[in-house]
Coordinates of C-alpha atoms and ligand atoms in Angstrom, one line a residue:
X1 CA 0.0 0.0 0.0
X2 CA 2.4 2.6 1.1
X3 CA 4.5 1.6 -2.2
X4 CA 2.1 3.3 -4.2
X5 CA 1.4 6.6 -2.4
X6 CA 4.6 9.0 -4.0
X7 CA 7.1 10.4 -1.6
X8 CA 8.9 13.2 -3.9
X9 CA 12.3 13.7 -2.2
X10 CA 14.7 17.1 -2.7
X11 CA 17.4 19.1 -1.0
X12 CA 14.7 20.5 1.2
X13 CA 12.5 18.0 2.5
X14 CA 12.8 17.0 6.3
X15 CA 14.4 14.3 7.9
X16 CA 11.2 13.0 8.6
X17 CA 10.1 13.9 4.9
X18 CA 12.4 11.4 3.6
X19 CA 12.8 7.7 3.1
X20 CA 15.3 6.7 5.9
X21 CA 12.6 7.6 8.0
X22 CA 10.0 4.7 6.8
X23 CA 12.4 2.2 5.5
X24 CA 13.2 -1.1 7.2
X25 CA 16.9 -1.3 8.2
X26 CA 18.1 -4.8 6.7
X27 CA 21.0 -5.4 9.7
X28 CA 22.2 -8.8 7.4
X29 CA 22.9 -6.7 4.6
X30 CA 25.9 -4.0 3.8
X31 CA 24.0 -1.0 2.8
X32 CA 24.3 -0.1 -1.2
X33 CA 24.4 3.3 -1.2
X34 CA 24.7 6.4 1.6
X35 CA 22.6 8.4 3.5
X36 CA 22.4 12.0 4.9
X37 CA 24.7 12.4 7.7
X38 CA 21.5 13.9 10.1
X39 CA 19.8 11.6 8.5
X40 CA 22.2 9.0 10.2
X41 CA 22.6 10.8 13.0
X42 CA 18.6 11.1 13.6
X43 CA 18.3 7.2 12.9
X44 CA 20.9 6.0 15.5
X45 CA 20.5 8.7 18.1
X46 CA 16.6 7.8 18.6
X47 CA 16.9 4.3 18.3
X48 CA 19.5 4.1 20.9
X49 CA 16.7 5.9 23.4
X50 CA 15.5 2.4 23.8
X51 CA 18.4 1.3 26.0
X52 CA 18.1 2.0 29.6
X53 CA 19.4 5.4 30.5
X54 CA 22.6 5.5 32.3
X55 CA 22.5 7.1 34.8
X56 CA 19.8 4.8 36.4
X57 CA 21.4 1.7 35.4
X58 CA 22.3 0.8 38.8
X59 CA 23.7 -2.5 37.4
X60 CA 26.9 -1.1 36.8
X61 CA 29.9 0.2 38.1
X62 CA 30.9 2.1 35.2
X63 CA 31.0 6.0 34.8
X64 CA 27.9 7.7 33.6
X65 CA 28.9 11.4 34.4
X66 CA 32.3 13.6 33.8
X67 CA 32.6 17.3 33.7
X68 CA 32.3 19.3 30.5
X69 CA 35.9 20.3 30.8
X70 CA 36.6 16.2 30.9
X71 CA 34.5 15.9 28.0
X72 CA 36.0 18.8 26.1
X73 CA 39.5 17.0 26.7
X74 CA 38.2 13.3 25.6
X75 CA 36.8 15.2 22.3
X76 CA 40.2 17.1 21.9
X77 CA 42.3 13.6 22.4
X78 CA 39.9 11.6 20.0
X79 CA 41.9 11.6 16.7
X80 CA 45.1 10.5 18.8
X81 CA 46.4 7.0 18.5
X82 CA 47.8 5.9 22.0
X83 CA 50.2 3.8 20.1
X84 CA 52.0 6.5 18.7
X85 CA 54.1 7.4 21.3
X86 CA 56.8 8.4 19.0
X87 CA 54.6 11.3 17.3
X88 CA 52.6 11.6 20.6
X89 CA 55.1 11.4 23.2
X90 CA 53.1 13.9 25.4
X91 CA 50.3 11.7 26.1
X92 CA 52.7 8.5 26.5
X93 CA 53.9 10.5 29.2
X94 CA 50.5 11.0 30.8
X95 CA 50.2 7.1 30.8
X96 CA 53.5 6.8 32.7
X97 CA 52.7 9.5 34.6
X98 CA 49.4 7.9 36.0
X99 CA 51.0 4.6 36.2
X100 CA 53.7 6.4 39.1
X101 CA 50.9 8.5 40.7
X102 CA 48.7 4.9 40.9
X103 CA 51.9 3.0 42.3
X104 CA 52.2 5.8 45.2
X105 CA 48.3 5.3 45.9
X106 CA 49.0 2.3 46.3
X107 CA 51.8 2.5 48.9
X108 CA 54.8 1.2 46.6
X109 CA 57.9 0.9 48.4
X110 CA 59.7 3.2 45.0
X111 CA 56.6 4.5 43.4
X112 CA 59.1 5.6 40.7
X113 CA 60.2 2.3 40.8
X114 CA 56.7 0.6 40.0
X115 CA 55.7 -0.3 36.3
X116 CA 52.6 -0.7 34.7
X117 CA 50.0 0.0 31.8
X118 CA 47.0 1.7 30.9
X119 CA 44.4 -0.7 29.7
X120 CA 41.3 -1.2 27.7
X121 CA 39.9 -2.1 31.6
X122 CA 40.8 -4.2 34.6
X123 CA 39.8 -7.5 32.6
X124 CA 42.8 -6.6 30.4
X125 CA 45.1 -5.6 33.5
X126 CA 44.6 -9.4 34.9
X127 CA 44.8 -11.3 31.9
X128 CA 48.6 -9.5 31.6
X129 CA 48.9 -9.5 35.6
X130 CA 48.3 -13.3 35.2
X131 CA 50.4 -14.1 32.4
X132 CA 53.4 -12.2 34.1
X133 CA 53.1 -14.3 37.2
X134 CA 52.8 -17.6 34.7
X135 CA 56.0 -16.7 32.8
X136 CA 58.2 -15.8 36.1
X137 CA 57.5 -19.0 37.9
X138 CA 58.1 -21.1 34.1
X139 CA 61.7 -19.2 34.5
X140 CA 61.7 -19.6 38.0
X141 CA 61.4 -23.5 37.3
X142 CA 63.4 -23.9 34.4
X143 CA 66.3 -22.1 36.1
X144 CA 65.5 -25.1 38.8
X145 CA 65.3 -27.4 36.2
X146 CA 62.0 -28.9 37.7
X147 CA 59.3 -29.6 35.2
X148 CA 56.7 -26.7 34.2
X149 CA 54.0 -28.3 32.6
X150 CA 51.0 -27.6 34.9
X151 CA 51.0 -24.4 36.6
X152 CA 47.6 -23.6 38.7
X153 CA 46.2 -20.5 40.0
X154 CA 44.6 -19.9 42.9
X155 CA 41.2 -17.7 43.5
X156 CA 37.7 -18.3 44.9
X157 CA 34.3 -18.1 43.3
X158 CA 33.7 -14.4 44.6
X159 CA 36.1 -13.1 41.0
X160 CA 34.9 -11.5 38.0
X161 CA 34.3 -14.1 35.1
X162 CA 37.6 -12.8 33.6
X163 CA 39.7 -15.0 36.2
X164 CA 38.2 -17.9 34.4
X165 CA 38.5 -16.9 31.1
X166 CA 42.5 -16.3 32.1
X167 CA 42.7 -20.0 33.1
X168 CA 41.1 -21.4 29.7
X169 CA 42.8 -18.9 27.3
X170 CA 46.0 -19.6 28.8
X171 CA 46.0 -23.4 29.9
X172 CA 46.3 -22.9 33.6
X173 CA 44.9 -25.3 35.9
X174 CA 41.8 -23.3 38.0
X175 CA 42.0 -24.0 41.6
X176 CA 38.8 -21.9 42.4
X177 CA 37.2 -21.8 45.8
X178 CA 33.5 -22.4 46.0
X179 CA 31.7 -19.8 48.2
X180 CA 30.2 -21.1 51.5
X181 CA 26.2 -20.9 51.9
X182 CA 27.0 -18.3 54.4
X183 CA 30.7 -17.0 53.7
X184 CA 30.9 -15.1 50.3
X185 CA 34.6 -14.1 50.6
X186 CA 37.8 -16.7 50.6
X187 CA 38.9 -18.4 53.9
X188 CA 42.5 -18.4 54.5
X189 CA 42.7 -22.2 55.3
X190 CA 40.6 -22.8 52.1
X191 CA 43.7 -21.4 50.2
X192 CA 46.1 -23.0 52.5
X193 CA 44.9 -26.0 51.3
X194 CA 45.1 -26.1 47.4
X195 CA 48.2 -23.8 46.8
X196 CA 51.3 -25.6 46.1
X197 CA 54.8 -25.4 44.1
X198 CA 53.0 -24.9 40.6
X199 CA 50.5 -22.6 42.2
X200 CA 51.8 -19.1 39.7
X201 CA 49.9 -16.3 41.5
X202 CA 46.7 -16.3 44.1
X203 CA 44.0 -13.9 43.8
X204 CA 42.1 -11.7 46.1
X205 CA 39.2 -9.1 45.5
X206 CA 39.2 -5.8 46.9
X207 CA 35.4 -5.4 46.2
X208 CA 33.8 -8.3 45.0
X209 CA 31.4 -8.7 41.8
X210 CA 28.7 -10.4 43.8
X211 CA 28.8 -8.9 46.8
X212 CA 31.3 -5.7 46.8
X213 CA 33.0 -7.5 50.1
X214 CA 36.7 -7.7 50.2
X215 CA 39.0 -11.2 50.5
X216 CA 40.9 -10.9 53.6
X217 CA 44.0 -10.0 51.5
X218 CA 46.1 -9.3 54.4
X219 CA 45.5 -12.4 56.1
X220 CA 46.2 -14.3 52.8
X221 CA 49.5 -12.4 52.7
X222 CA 50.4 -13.6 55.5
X223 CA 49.9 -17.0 54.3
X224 CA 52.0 -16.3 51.3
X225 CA 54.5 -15.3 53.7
X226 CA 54.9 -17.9 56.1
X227 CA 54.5 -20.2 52.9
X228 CA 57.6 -18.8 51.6
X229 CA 59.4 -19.7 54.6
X230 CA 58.6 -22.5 55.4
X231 CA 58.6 -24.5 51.9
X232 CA 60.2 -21.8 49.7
X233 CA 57.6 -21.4 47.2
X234 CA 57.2 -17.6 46.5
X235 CA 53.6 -17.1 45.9
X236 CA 53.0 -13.7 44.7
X237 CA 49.1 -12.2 45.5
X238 CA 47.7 -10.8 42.6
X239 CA 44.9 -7.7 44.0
X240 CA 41.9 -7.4 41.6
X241 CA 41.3 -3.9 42.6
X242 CA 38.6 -3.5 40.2
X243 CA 36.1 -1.2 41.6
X244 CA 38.1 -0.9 45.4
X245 CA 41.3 0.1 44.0
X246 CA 39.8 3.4 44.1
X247 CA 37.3 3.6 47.4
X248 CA 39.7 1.9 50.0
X249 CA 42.6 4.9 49.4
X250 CA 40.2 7.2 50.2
X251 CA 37.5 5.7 52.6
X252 CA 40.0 3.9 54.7
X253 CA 43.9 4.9 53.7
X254 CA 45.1 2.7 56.4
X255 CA 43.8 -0.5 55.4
X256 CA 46.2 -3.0 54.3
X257 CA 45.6 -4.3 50.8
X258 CA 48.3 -2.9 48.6
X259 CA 51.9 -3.0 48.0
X260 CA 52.8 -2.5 51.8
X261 CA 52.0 -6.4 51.7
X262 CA 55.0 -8.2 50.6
X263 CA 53.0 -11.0 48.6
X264 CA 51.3 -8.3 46.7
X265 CA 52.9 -7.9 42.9
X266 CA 50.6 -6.7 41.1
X267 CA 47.2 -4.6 41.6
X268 CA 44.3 -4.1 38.5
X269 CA 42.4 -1.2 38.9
X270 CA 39.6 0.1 36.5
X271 CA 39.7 3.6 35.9
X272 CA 36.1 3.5 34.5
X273 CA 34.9 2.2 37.4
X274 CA 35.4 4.6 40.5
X275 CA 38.5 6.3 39.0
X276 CA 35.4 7.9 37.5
X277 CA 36.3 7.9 33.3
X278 CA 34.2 6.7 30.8
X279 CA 34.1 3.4 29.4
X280 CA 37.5 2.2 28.0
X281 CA 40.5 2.6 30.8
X282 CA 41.7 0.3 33.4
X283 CA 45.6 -0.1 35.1
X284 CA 47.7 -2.6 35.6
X285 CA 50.8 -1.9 38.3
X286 CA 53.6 -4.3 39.2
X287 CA 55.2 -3.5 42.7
X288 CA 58.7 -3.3 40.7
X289 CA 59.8 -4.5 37.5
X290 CA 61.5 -7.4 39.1
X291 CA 58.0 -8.4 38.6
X292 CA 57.5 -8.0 35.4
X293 CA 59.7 -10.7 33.1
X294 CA 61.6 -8.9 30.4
X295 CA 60.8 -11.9 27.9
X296 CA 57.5 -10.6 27.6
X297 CA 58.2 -6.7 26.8
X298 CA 58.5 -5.8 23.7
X299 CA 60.5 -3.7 21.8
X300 CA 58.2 -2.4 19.2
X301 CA 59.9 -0.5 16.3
X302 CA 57.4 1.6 14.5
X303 CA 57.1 4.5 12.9
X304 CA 60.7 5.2 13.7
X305 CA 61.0 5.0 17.4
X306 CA 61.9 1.8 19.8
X307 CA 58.8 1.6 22.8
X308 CA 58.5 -1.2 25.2
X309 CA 55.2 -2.3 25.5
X310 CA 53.2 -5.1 27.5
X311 CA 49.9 -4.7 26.1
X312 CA 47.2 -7.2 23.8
X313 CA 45.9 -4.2 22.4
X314 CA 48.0 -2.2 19.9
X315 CA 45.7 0.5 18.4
X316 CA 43.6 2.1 20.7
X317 CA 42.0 5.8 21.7
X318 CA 44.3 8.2 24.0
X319 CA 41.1 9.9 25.3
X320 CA 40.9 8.1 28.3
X321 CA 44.0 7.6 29.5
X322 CA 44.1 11.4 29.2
X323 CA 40.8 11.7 31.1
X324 CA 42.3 9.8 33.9
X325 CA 44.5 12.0 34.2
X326 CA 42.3 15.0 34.1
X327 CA 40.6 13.8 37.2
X328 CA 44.0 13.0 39.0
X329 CA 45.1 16.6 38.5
X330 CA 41.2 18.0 39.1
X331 CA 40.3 16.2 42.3
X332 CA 43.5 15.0 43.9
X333 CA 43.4 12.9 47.1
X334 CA 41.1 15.5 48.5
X335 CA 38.6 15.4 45.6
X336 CA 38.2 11.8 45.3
X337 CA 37.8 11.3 49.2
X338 CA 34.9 13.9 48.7
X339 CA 33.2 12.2 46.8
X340 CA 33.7 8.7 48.0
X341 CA 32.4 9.8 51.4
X342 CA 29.3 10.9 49.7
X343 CA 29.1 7.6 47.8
X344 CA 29.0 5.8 50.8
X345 CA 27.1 8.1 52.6
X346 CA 24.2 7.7 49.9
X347 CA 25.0 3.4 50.1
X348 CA 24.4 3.4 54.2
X349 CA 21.6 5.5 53.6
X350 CA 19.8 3.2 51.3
X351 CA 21.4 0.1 53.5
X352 CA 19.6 1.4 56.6
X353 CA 16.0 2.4 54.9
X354 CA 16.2 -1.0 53.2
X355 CA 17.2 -3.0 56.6
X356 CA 14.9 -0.6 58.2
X357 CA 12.0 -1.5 56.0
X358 CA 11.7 -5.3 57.6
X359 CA 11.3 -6.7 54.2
X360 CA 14.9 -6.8 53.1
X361 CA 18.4 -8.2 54.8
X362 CA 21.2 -6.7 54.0
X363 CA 24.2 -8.7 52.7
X364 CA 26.8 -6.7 53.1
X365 CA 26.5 -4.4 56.3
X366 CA 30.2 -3.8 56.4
X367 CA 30.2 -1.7 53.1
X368 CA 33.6 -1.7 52.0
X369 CA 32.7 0.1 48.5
X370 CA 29.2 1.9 47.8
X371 CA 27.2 -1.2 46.9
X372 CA 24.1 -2.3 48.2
X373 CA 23.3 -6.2 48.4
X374 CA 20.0 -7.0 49.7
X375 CA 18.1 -10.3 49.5
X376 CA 14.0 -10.6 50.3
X377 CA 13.6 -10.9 54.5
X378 CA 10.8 -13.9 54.1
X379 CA 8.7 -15.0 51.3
X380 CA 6.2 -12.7 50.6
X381 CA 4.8 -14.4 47.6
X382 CA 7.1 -13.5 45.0
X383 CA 10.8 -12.9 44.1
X384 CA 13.8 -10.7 43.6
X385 CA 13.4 -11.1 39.6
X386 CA 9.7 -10.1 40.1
X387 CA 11.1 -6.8 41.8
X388 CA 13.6 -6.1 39.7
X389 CA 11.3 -6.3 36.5
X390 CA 9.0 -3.8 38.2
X391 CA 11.6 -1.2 39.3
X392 CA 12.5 -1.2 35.2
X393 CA 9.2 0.1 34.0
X394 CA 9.8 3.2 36.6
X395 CA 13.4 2.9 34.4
X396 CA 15.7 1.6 37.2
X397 CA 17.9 -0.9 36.2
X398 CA 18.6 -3.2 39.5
X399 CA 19.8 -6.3 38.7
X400 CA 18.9 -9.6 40.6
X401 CA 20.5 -12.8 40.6
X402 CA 21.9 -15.8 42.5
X403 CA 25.3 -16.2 44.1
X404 CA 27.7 -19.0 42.8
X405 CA 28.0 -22.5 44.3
X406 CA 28.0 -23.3 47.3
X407 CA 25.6 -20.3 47.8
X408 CA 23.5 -20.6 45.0
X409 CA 20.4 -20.5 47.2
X410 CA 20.7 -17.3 48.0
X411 CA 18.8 -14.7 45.4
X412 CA 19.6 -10.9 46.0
X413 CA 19.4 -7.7 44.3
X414 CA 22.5 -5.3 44.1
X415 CA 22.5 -1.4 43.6
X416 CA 26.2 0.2 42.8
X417 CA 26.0 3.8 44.4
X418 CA 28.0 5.8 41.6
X419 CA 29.0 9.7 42.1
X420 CA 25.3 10.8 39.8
X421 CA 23.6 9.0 42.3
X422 CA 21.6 11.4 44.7
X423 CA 20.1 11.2 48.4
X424 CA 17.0 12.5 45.7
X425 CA 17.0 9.8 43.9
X426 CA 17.5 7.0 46.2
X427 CA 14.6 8.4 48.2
X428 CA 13.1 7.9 44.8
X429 CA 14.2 4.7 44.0
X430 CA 13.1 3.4 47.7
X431 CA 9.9 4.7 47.1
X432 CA 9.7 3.2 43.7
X433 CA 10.7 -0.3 45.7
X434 CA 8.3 0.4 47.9
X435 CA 5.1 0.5 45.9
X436 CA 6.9 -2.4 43.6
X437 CA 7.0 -4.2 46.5
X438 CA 3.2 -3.8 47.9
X439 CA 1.8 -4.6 44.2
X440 CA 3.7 -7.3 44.3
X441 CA 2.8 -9.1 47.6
X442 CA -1.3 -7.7 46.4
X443 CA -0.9 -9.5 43.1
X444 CA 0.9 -12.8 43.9
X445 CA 2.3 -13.3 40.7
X446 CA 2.8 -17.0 39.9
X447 CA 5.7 -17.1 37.1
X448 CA 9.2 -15.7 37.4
X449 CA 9.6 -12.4 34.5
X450 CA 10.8 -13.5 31.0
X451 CA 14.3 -12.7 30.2
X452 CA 15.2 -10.5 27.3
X453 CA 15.9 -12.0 23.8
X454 CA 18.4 -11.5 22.6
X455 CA 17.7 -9.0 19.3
X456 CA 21.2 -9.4 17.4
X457 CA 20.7 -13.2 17.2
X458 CA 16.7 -13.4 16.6
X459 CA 16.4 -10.3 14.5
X460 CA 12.7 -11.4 14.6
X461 CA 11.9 -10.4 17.6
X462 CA 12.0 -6.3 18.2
X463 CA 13.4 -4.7 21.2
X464 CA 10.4 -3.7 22.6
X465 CA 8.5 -6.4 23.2
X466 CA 11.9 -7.7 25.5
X467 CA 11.3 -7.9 29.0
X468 CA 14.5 -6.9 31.5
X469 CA 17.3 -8.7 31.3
X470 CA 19.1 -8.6 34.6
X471 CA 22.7 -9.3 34.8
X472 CA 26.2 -8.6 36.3
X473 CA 29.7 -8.8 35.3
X474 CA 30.2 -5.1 34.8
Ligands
PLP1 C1 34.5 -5.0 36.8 C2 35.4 -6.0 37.4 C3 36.3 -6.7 36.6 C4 36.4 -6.5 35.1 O1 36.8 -5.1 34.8 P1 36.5 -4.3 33.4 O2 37.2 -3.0 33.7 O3 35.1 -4.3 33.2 O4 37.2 -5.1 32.4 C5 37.1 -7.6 37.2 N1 37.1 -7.8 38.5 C6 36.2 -7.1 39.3 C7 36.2 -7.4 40.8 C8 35.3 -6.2 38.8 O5 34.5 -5.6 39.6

């Protein structure tokens, strides 16, 4: 039908005059021709309104707000190629520079001894951490001349997916410690237990995925330690500092996580999480480069000047690294501890209405980063996936799910309290839970919500008719 009505096109007519507007976008097929930029623009920008908005995706711990000046300086760094460093040397030097100013964060013994590497994001830091650790105890061994065919590392259940995917890209036995029904952090003896001579690195979490606790990484240090002298094997702690790398310096400078441990050699840290830059940087700092093995640095000769580098990536976007930066110089130690105390401030706030409330225990009281993890009190007739569904057509995006084995009974909900994140709207959002939560237990649903399909592999089914997919890892 609409074939045969005419649609007479020129210079002048509107956007929503012309035919990009009405036709169907074939994703399986590399468009033919081109289209007016605004016309491209207009497409992409309103279809993208359909994702949830970011700063009430809750879900995640990564940045949804910079200042303008930040933003002016991302823009200005765009059309630079972080690999350069030979025709950008000045913004090499802003990686180096935040790589010394992380290492003196983080208590190094020489901060301007300490090396290290801006990353796509911490996944990337502890991939490279990791695959130091496995190629210093191989030389290690083959110095020995004892056999170095199956190295193991050490973490429990409580990482980020990434520690597994480490252990299958790389062909390193897992040794990974199932969470107890009612323990979601390792247990020293736990570790004791399944470390030995092959054992290349252990892992701790300063702020975990599941539950935004922290390992007991100085205990576990002391493990390492007496390990070391008792049977000689130098375990070195790797510190996944994903999201705490950046609240425990400032919420509680004298707890011992970091490089005043002697086990720790290495800390990941993502700068898009609370070091509070977009999408796209995370760090990776060795305690010294004793740590890092010069086997795996290379010497890359390009474009007429000899860098080291220890990176996968080779090609990537200088903004930022740069941003980093920005934030370094803009908020300092100060800064940063300003806004963490408000962070947290706005987290026990929500932690004590929710508690408060009698229909919700709270999972970790102890807070040691801004994140809220709360599971249903009793059973009032429905679930944590009914609630979270509900809470998404107000537009909050709170994800639920279950914690891994052994704890896989219990079913919570998690809210990560980032710097856009009023007293406002958490009020808000509590009373949002609150009426969520008293249509719920009127109702008495009987199935769990759908999850989301899954559009780019059934392009049949459209966006909208999606129900919320919860989920974490981010
Ligand atoms: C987010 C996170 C990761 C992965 O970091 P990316 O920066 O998203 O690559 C790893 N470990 C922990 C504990 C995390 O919170």
């Amino acid at each position: 039908m609409t074939a045969e009505i005419p649609h007479p096109e020129s210079d002048t007519t509107p956007i929503h005059g012309r035919a990009g507007f009405r036709t169907h976008l074939d994703r399986s097929q590399f468009p033919e021709g081109g289209m007016p930029s605004e016309e491209a623009y207009e497409l992409l920008h309103t279809g993208l309104m359909l994702d949830g908005r970011e700063t009430l995706n809750l879900a995640s711990f990564v940045t949804t707000w910079m200042e303008p000046e930040a933003e002016q300086l991302i823009q200005d760094t765009l059309r630079k190629n972080h690999i350069d460093h030979d025709e950008y040397p000045a913004a090499s030097l802003i990686e180096e520079g935040c790589v010394h100013m992380l290492g003196d964060l983080f208590n190094a013994p020489d901060p301007a001894e300490v090396v290290g590497v801006g990353t796509i994001g911490s996944s990337e830091a502890i991939m490279l951490g990791l695959l130091a650790h496995k190629r210093a105890w191989v030389n290690r061994r083959k110095e020995a001349g004892l056999d170095h065919s199956t190295p193991n590392v050490v973490y429990g259940a409580e990482t980020h997916v990434v520690w597994d995917k480490f252990a299958n890209y790389f062909d390193v036995e897992m040794r990974k410690i199932p969470m107890r029904p009612d323990r979601y952090v390792l247990a020293v003896e736990d570790v004791e237990a399944v470390i030995d001579e092959n054992t290349i690195a252990v892992g701790a979490v300063l702020g975990t995925t599941h539950i935004g606790e922290a390992d007991p990484i100085e205990d576990l240090n002391d493990l390492l330690v007496r390990i070391k002298t008792e049977k000689g094997w130098n375990i070195p702690l790797h510190v996944d500092g994903a999201s705490g790398g950046f609240i425990a310096p400032f919420a509680e400078p004298d707890l011992l996580w970091d490089f005043r441990l002697e086990q720790v050699a290495s800390i990941n840290v993502s700068g898009h999480k609370y070091g509070l830059v977009y999408p796209g940087v995370g760090w990776l700092v060795f305690r010294d480069k004793s740590k890092l093995p010069e086997d795996l640095v290379f010497s890359v000769n390009y474009l007429g000047g000899a860098q080291p580098t220890y990176t996968f990536n080779f090609s990537r976007g200088s903004a930022m690294i740069q941003a980093q930066m920005y934030n370094f110089l803009r908020l300092g130690r100060t800064g940063y501890t300003s806004i963490v105390r408000n962070m947290l401030a706005n987290a026990a706030h929500l932690n004590e209405a929710l508690a408060a409330s009698g229909r919700f225990e709270i999972l970790n009281p102890g807070l040691a980063e801004p994140v809220v993890t709360f599971k249903l009190a009793d059973d009032p007739g429905f679930d944590v996936y009914h609630l979270s569904a509900r809470l998404r057509e107000n537009g909050w995006i709170v994800p639920a799910y279950s914690l891994p084995p052994d704890a896989e009974d219990v079913h919570l909900l998690r809210v990560v309290v980032r710097l856009d994140l009023s007293r406002l709207m958490i009020d808000l959002l509590l009373s949002d839970l609150d009426k969520a939560y008293n249509d719920l237990a009127a109702e008495q649903p009987k199935q769990r919500p759908t999850t989301k399909p899954d559009v780019w592999t059934h392009p049949a089914h459209s966006a909208a008719h999606g129900k919320a997919r919860t989920g974490l890892g981010r």
